[in-house]
Coordinates of C-alpha atoms in Angstrom, one line a residue:
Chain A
X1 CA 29.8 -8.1 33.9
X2 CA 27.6 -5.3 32.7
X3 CA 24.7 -5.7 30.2
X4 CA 26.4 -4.2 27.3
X5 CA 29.6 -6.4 27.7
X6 CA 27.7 -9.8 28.0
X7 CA 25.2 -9.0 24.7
X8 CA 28.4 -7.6 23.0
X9 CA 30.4 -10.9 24.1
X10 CA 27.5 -13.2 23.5
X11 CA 27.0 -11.6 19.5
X12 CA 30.3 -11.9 18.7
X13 CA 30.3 -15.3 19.3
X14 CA 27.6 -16.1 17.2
X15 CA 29.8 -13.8 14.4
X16 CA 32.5 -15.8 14.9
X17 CA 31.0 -19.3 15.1
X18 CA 28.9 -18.9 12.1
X19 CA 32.0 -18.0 10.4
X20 CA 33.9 -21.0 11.3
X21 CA 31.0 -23.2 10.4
X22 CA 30.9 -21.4 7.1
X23 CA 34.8 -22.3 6.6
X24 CA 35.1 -25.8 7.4
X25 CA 33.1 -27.0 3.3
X26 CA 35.8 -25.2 1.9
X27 CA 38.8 -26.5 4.3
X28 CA 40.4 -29.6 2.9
X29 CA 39.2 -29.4 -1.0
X30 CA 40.2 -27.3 -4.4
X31 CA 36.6 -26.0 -5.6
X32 CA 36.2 -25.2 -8.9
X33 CA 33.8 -22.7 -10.1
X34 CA 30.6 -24.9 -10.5
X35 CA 31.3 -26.9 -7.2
X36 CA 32.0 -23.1 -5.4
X37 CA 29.1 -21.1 -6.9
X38 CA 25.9 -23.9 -7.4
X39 CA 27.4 -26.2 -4.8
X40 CA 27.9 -28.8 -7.7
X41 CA 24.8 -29.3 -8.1
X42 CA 23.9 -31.5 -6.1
X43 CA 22.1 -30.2 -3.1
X44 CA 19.2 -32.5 -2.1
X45 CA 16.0 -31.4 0.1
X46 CA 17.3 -29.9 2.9
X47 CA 20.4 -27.9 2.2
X48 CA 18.5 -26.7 -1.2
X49 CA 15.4 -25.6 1.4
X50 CA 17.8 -23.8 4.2
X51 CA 19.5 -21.8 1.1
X52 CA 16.1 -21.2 -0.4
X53 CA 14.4 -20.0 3.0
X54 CA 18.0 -18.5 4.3
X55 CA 17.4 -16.2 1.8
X56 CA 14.3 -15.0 2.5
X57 CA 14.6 -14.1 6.2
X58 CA 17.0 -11.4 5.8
X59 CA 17.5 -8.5 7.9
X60 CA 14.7 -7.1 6.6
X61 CA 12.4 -10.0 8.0
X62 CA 13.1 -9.5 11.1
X63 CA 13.8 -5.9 11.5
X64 CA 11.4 -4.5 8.7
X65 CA 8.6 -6.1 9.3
X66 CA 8.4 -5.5 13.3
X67 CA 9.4 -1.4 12.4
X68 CA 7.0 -1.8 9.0
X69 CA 4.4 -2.8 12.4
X70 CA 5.0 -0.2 14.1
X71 CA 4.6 2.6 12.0
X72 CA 2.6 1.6 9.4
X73 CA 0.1 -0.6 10.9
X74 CA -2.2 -2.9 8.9
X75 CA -0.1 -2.5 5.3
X76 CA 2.0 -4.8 7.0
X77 CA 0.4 -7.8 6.4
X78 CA 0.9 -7.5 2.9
X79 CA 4.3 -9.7 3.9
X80 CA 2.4 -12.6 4.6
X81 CA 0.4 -12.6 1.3
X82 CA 3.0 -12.8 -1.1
X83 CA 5.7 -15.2 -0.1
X84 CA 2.9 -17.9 -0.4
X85 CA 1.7 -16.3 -3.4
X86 CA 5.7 -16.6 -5.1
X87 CA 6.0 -20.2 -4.3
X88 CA 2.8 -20.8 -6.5
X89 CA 5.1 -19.0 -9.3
X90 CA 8.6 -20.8 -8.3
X91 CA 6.8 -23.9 -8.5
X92 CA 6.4 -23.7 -12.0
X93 CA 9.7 -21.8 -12.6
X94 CA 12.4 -23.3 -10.5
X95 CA 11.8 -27.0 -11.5
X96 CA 12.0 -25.6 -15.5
X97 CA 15.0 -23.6 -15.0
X98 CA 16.8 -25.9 -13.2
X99 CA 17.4 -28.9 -16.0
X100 CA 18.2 -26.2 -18.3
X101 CA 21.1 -24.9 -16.4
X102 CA 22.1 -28.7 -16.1
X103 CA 22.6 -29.2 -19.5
X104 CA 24.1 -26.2 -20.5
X105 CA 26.1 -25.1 -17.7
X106 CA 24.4 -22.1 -16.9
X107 CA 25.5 -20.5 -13.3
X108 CA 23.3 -17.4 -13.5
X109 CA 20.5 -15.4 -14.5
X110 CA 22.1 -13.7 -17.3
X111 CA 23.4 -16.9 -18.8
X112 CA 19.9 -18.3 -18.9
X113 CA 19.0 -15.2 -20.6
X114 CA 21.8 -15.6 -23.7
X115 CA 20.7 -19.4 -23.8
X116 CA 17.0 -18.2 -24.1
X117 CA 17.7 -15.2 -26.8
X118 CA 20.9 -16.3 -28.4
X119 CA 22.3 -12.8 -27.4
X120 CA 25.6 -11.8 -25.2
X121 CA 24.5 -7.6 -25.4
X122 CA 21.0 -8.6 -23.8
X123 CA 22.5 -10.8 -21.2
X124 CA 25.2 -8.1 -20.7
X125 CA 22.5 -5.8 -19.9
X126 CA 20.8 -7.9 -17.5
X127 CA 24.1 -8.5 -15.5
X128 CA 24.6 -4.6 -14.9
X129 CA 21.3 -3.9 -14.2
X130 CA 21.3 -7.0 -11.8
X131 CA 24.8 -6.2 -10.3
X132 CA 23.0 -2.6 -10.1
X133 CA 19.9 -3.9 -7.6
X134 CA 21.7 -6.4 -5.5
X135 CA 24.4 -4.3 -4.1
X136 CA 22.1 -2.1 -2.4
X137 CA 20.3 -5.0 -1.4
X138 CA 23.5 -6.1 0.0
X139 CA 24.4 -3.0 1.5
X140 CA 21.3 -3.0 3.4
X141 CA 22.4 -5.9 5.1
X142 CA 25.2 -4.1 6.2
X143 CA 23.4 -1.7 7.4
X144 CA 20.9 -3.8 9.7
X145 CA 24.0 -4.8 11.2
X146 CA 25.4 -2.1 12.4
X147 CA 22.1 -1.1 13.8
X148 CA 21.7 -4.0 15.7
X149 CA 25.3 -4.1 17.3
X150 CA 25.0 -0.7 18.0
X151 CA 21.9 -1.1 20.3
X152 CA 23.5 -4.4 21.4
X153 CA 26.2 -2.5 22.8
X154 CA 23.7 0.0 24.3
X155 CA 25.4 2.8 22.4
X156 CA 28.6 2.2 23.6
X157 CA 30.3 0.8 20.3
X158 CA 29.8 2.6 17.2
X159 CA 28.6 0.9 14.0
X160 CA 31.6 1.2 11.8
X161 CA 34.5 -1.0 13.4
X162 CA 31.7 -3.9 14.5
X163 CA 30.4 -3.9 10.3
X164 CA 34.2 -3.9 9.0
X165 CA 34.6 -7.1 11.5
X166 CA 31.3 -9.0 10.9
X167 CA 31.8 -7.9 6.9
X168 CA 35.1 -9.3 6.5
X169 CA 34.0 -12.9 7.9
X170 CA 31.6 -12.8 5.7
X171 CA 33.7 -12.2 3.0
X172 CA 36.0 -15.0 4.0
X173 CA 33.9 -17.9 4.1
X174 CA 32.2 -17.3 0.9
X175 CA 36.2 -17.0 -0.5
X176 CA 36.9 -20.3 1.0
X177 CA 33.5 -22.3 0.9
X178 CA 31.2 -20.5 -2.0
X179 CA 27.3 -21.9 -2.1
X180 CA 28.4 -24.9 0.5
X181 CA 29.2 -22.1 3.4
X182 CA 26.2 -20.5 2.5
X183 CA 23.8 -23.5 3.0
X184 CA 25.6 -24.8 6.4
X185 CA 25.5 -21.4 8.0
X186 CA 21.6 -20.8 7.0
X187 CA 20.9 -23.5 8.9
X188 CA 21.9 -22.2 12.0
X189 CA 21.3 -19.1 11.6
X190 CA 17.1 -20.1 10.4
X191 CA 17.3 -22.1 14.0
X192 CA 17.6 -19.6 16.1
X193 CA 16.2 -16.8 14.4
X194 CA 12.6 -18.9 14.3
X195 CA 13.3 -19.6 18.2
X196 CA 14.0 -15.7 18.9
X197 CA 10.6 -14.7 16.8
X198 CA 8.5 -17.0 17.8
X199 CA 9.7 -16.9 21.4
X200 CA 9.1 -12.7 21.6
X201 CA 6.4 -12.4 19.4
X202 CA 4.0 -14.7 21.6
X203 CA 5.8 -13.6 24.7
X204 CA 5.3 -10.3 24.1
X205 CA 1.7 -10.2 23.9
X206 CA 0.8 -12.9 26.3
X207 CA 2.3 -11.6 28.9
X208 CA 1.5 -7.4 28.9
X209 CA -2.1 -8.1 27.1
X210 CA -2.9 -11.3 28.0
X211 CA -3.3 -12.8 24.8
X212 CA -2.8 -11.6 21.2
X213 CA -6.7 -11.1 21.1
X214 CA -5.9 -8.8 23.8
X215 CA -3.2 -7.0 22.4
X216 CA -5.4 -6.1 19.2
X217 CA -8.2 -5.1 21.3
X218 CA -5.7 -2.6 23.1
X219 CA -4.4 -1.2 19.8
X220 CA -7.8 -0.9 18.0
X221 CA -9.1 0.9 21.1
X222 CA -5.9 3.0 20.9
X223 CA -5.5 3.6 17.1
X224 CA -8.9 2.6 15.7
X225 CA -8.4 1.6 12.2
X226 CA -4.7 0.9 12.4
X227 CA -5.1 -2.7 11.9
X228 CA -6.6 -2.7 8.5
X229 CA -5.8 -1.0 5.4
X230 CA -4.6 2.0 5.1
X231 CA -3.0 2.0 8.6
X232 CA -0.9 4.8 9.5
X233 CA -0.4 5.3 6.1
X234 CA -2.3 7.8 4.1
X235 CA -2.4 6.2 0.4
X236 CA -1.1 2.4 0.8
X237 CA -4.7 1.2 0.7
X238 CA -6.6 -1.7 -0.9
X239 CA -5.3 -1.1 -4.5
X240 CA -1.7 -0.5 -3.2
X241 CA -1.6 -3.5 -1.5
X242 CA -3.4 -5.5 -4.4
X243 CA -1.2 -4.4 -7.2
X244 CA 1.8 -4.9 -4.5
X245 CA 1.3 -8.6 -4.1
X246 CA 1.4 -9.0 -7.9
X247 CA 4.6 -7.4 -8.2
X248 CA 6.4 -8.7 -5.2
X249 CA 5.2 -12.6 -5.6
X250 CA 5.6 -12.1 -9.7
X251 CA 9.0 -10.3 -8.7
X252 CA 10.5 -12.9 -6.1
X253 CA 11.8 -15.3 -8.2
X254 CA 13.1 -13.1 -10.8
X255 CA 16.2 -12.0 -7.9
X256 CA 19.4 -13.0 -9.7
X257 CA 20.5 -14.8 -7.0
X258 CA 17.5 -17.4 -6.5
X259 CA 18.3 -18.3 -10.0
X260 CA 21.9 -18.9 -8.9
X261 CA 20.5 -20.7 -6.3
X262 CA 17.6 -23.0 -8.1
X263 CA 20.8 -24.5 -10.3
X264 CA 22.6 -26.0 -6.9
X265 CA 19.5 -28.4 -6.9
X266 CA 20.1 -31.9 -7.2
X267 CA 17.1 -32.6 -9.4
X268 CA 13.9 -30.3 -10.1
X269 CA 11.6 -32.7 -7.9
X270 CA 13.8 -30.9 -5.0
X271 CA 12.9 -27.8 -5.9
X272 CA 8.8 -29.0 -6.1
X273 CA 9.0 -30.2 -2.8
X274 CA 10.7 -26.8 -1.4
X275 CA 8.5 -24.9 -3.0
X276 CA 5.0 -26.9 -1.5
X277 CA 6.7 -26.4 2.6
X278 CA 8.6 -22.9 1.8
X279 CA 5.0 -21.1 1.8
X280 CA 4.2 -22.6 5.5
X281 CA 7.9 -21.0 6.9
X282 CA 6.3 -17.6 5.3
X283 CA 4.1 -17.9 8.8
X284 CA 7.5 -17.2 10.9
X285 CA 7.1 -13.3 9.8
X286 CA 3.6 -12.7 11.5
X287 CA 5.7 -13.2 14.7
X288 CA 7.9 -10.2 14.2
X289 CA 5.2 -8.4 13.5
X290 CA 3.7 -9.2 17.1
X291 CA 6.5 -7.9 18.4
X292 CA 6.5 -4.2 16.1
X293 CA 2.8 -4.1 17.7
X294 CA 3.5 -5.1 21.1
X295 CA 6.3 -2.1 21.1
X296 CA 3.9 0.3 19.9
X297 CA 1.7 -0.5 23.0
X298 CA 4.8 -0.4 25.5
X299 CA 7.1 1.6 24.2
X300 CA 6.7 5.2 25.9
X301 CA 8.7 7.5 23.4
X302 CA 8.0 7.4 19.8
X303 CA 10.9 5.8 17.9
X304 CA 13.0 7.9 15.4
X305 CA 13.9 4.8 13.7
X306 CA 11.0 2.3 13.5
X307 CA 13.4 -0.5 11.9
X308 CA 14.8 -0.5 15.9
X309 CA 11.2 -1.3 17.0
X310 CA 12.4 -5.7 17.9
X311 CA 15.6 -4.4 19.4
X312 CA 14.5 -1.3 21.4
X313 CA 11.9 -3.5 23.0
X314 CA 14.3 -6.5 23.9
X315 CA 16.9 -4.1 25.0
X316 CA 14.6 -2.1 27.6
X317 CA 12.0 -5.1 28.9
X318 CA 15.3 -8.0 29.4
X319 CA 18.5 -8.2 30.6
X320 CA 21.6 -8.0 28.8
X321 CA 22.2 -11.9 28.1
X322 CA 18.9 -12.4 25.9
X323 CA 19.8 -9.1 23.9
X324 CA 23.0 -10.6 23.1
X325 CA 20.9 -14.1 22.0
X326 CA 18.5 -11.8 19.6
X327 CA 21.3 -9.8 18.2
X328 CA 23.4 -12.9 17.8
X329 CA 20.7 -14.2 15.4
X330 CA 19.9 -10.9 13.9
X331 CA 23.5 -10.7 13.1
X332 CA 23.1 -13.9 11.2
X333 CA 20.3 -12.8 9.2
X334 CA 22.3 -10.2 8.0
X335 CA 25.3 -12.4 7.8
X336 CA 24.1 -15.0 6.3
X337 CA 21.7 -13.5 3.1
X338 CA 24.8 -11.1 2.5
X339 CA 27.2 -14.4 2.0
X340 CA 24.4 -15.3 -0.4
X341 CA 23.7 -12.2 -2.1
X342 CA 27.6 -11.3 -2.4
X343 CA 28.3 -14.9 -3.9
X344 CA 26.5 -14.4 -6.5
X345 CA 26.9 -10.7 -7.4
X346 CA 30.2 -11.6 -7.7
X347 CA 28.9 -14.3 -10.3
X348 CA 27.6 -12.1 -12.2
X349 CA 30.4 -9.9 -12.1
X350 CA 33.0 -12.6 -13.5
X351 CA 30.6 -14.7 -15.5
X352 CA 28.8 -12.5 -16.9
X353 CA 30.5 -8.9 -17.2
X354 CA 34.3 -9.7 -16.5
X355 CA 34.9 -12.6 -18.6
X356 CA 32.7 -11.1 -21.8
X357 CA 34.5 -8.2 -22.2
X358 CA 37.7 -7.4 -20.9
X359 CA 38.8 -10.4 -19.7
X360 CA 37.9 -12.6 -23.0
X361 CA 40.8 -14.6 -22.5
X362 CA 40.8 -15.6 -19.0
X363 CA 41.5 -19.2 -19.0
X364 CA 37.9 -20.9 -17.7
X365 CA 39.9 -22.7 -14.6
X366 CA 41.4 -19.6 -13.1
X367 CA 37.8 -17.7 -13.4
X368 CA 37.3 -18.7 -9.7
X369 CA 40.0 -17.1 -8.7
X370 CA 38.5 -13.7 -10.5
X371 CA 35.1 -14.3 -9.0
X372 CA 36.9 -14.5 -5.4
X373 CA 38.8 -11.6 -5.8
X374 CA 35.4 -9.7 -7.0
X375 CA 34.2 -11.5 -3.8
X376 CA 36.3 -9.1 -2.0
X377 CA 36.3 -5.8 -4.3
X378 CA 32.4 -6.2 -3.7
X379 CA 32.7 -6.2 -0.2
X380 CA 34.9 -3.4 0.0
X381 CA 32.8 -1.5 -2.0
X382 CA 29.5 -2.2 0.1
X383 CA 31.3 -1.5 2.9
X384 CA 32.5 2.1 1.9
X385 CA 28.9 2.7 0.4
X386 CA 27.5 2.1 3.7
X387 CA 30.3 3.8 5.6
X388 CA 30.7 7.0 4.0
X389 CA 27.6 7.4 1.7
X390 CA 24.5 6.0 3.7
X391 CA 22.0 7.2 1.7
X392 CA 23.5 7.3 -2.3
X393 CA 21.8 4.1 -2.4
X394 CA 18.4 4.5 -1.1
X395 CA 17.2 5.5 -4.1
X396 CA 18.6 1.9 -5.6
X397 CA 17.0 0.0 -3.1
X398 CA 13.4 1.8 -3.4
X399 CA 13.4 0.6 -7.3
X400 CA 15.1 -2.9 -6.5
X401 CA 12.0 -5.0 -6.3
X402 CA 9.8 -3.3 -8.8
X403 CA 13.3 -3.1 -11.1
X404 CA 14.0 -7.1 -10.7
X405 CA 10.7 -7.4 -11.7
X406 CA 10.6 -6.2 -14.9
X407 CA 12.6 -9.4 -15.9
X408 CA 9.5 -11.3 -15.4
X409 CA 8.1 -11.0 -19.0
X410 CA 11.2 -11.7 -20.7
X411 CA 12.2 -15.1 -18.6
X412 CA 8.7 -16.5 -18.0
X413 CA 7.2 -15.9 -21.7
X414 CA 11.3 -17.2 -22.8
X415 CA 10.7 -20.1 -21.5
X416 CA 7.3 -20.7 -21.9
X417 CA 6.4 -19.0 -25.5
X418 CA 7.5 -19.8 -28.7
X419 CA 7.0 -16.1 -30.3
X420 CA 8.8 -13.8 -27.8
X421 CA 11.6 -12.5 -29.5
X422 CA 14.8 -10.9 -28.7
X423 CA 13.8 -7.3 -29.7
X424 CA 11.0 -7.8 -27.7
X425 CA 12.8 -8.7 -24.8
X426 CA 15.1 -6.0 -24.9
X427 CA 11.9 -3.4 -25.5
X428 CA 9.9 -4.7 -22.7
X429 CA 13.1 -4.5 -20.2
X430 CA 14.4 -1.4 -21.1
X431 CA 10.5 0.1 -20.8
X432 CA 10.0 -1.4 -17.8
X433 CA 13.1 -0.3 -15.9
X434 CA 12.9 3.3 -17.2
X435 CA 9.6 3.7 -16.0
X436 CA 10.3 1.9 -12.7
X437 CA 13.3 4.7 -12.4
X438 CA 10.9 7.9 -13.4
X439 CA 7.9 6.6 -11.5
X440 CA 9.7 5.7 -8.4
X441 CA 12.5 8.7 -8.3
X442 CA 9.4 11.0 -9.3
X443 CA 8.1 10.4 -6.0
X444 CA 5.0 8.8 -8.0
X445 CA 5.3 6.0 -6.0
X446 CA 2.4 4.8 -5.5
X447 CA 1.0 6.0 -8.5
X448 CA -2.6 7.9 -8.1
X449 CA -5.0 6.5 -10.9
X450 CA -8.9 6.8 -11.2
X451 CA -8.9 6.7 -7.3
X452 CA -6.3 4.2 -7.0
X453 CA -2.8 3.8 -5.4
X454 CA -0.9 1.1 -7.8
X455 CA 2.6 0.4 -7.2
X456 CA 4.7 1.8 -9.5
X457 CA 6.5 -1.2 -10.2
X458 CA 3.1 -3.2 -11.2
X459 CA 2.5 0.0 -13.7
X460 CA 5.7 -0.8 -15.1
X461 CA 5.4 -4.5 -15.6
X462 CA 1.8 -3.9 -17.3
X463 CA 3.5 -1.9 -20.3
X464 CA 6.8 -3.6 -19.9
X465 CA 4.3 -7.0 -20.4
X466 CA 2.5 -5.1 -23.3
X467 CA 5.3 -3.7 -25.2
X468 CA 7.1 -7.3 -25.1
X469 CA 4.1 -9.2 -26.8
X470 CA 3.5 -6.8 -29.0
X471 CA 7.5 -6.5 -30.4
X472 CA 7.7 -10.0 -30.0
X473 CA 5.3 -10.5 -32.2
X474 CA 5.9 -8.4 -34.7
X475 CA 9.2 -9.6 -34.7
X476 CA 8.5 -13.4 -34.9
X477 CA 10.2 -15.4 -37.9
X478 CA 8.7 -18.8 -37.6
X479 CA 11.9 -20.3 -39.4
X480 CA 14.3 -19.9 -36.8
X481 CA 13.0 -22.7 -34.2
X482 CA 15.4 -23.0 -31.5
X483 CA 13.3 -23.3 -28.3
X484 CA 13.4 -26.4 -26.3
X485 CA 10.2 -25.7 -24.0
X486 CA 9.7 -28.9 -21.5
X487 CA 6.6 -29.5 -19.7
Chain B
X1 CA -2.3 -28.6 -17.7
X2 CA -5.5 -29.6 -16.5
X3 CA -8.4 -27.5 -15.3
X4 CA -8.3 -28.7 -12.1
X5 CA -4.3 -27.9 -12.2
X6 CA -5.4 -24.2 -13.3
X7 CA -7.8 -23.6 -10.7
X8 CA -5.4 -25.1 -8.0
X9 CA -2.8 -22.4 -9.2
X10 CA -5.0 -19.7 -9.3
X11 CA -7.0 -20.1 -6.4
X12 CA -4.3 -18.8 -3.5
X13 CA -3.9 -15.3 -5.8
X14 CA -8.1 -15.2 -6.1
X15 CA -8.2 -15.6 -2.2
X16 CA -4.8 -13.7 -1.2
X17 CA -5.4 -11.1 -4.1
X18 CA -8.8 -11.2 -5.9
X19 CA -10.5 -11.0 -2.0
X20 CA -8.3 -8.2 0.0
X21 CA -11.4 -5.9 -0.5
X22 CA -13.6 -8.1 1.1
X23 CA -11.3 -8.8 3.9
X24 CA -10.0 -5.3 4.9
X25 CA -11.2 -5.0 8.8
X26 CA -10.2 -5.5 12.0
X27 CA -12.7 -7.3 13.5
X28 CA -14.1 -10.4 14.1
X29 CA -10.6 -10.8 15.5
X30 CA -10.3 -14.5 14.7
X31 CA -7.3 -16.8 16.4
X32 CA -6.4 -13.7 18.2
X33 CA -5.4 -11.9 14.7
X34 CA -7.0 -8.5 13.3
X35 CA -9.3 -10.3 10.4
X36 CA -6.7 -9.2 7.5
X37 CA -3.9 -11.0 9.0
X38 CA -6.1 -14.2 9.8
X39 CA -7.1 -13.5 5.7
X40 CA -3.5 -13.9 4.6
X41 CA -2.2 -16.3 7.1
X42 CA -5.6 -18.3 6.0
X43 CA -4.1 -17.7 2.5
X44 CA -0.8 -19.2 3.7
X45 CA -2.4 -22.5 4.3
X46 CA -4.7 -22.2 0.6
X47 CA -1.3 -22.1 -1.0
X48 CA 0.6 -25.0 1.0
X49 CA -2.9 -27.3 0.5
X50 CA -3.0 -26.2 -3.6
X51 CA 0.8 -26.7 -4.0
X52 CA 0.6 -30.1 -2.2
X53 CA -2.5 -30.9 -4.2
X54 CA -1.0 -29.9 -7.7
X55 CA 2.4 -32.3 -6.8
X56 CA 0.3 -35.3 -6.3
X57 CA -1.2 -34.5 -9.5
X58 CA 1.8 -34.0 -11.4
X59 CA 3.7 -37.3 -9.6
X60 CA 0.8 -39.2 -11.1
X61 CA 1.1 -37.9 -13.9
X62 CA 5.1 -38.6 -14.2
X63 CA 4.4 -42.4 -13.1
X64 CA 2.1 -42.4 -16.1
X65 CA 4.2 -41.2 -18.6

């Protein structure tokens, strides 16, 4: 058999055995919406910590951070600094969130956000503009996917046909199973994605440099300065990276999916004890990394698409059969975080959109049958996005993790203090996201100020922060005492 | 929250943060990593030791109360 048809053969069955393991939770048993969307709630440790890290080693993981090597050098590492930095914050935030959603019933982030400010128009708002970052989010997994089976099939098979097949697997185990087909897939799909990094990124080096000592020496001797901060990049330097970290470990957490996710935990002591080990998994990304600098070193032509730095490498240095093994379990990493991510968009969509406005009436039992068919409206609309209009989205997805984090300020200080006030939510939040939008789609991105390059989201958040206090409390009527804060 | 709780939470954004200028060079290559990539992976472990610290804290406290 030739290369192409063995890694081709080999991916797909990865595709189509993650998909039956996804089916088989959702087999023999009517789910309702609670057991289909937060599992029940009653994940312990492990299937709480495989949904938890599933989601964070995405397509982006494993091919961003190997292309974000390549071309950019020592801005990299920024991706090792703030998952650790985020479990700090989810430490305190998951375990408080989680009884709250317990004893109200809340599925999603926007519910938690009309239990915290009594308001349906504020937690309408925070649905769209949710709905409005994750599908580009989603769409990007789509899009690592075709990538990848297009170099697994060495050009021969176009992306297209092998994303509408992948995509509509995914779509029908998170019909069938919900949260549950998630969690057993991650589990496979974390496996052998941490076997194919690790295995490459200390391969890689080892064996063409010696050591990864070796391999640093080469590229500093080659590209002096690359290593450290600013790279190959002209302005993301010290303060770029500095005000980065806060946004992306403040920002982490405040994805409306993780909050979907933090409710399918038995008890909050689960959600401790994730978040104490999840920071020690964040080490699995340095070894893509290895790999985006090892192809730097090896790789003769320059890459037009840097993202294709893990495969390109993989696909010229080893036979067909372990391209097929990577791809398989880059498929899964976009596979399986899509399952996630389109779960609960479609959460939000039902919960949160569909059933408080138009569909009012909808009896509360046949809602899961509205979030499955927005389940598959979603996908088809990812899909076409990524089929026929690449690029609309790009713009989405640059503001998606500065835009998510503007929710910080009015969940974190909800929760934790007394005086924050609707009206200053809404100020802070709509603030924040139109200066995330101007700064970002401005090209201002990082933002030049007395000599330094902040991120444009952490500019954001600062006056987003601001203008929230100072609303809130302006605002504040010490009469109307509705806040249950534990701790 | 005690002090000892609020410099265990704070300490893995001082060092992973706070220090970045400090630790922007490539060498001494330590563990066969650029130093800024030891610095965060370094960091990695500060956070996995606080977190673990601040639990034992808190599931003493729980027993207490």
């Amino acid at each position: 058999m030739s290369n192409e048809t063995v890694s081709l053969l080999i991916i797909f069955l990865f595709i189509i055995g993650a998909t039956i393991v996804g089916l088989i939770p959702g087999m023999n048993k009517k789910m309702n919406l609670e057991e289909w969307a937060v599992g029940g709630r009653n994940f312990g440790r492990w299937l709480n910590w495989f949904i938890l890290a599933g989601e964070i080693y995405t397509a982006f993981a494993f091919l961003g951070a190997s292309g974000w090597a390549y071309s950019r050098g020592g801005p990299t590492f920024y991706i090792l600094g703030y998952g650790a930095l985020a479990y700090v914050v989810g430490y305190y935030l998951l375990p408080t969130i989680s009884p709250i959603g317990r004893k109200h019933g809340l599925m999603t982030q926007p519910d938690l956000i009309e239990h915290l400010y009594e308001s349906k128009i504020l937690s309408l708002l925070t649905a769209i503009i949710g709905v409005a970052f994750l599908l580009p989010y989603l769409q990007l997994q789509l899009t690592g996917l075709g990538l990848i089976i297009e170099a697994c099939s060495y050009g021969q098979l176009t992306r297209i046909p092998a994303m509408l097949i992948a995509f509509i697997l995914v779509a029908s185990f998170v019909y069938l199973s919900g949260l549950k087909g998630v969690a057993s897939t991650a589990v496979l799909k974390d496996i052998l994605l941490m076997i194919a990094v690790v295995f490459f990124g200390l391969y890689l080096p080892i064996h063409y440099f010696g050591s990864l000592g070796g391999m640093f020496e080469a590229l500093e001797t080659a590209k002096p300065g690359f290593l450290a901060l600013p790279g190959g990049t002209k302005n993301f330097d010290v303060s770029w990276v500095m005000s980065t970290l806060v946004v992306t470990s403040l920002g982490f957490y405040m994805w409306p999916h993780f909050t979907t996710n933090s409710f399918s935990a038995r008890n909050p002591d689960v959600l401790r004890h994730n978040a104490i080990y999840l920071p020690l998994y964040q080490i699995c990304l340095l070894f893509p990394m290895l790999v985006g600098f090892a192809a730097l070193l090896l790789l003769e032509a320059p890459l037009k698409t840097p993202d294709m730095a893990f495969m390109t490498i993989v696909q010229q240095l080893f036979p067909g059969w372990t391209l097929g093994l990577v791809g398989g379990a880059g498929a899964l990493a976009c596979m399986i975080p899509a399952a996630d991510l389109l779960l609960s968009t479609s959460m939000l969509f039902t919960r949160n959109i569909y059933s408080k406005t138009i569909g009012k009436n909808t009896d509360p039992n046949s809602l899961i049958n509205v979030a499955r068919i927005a389940v598959l409206g979603l996908t088809t609309i990812a899909l076409c996005l990524a089929i026929f209009l690449p690029n609309m989205l790009v713009n989405l997805l640059l503001t998606g993790y500065s835009g998510v984090t503007q929710f910080f300020p009015m969940i974190v200080l909800g929760l934790y203090w007394k005086k924050s006030t609707k009206l200053g939510a809404y100020a802070g939040l709509i603030i924040g996201e139109i200066l995330v939008f101007t700064l970002i789609l401005g090209k201002m991105d990082p933002l030049p100020f007395a000599g330094m390059n902040l991120n444009a989201g952490f500019v954001a958040l600062l006056i987003n922060l601001i203008v929230f206090i100072l609303i809130s409390l302006s605002t504040y009527t010490p009469v109307k005492t509705k806040k249950e804060v534990p701790l | 929250m005690n002090t000892l709780k609020i410099i265990l939470t704070l300490l893995p954004f001082v060092w992973t943060i706070g220090m970045i200028p400090f630790a922007n060079k490539v060498h001494p290559i330590v563990l066969g990593l650029p130093f800024l990539a030891f610095w965060f992976v370094a960091g990695i472990f500060l956070a996995f030791v606080c977190l673990q610290a601040i639990y034992f804290i808190d599931s003493k406290h729980r027993q207490d109360s």
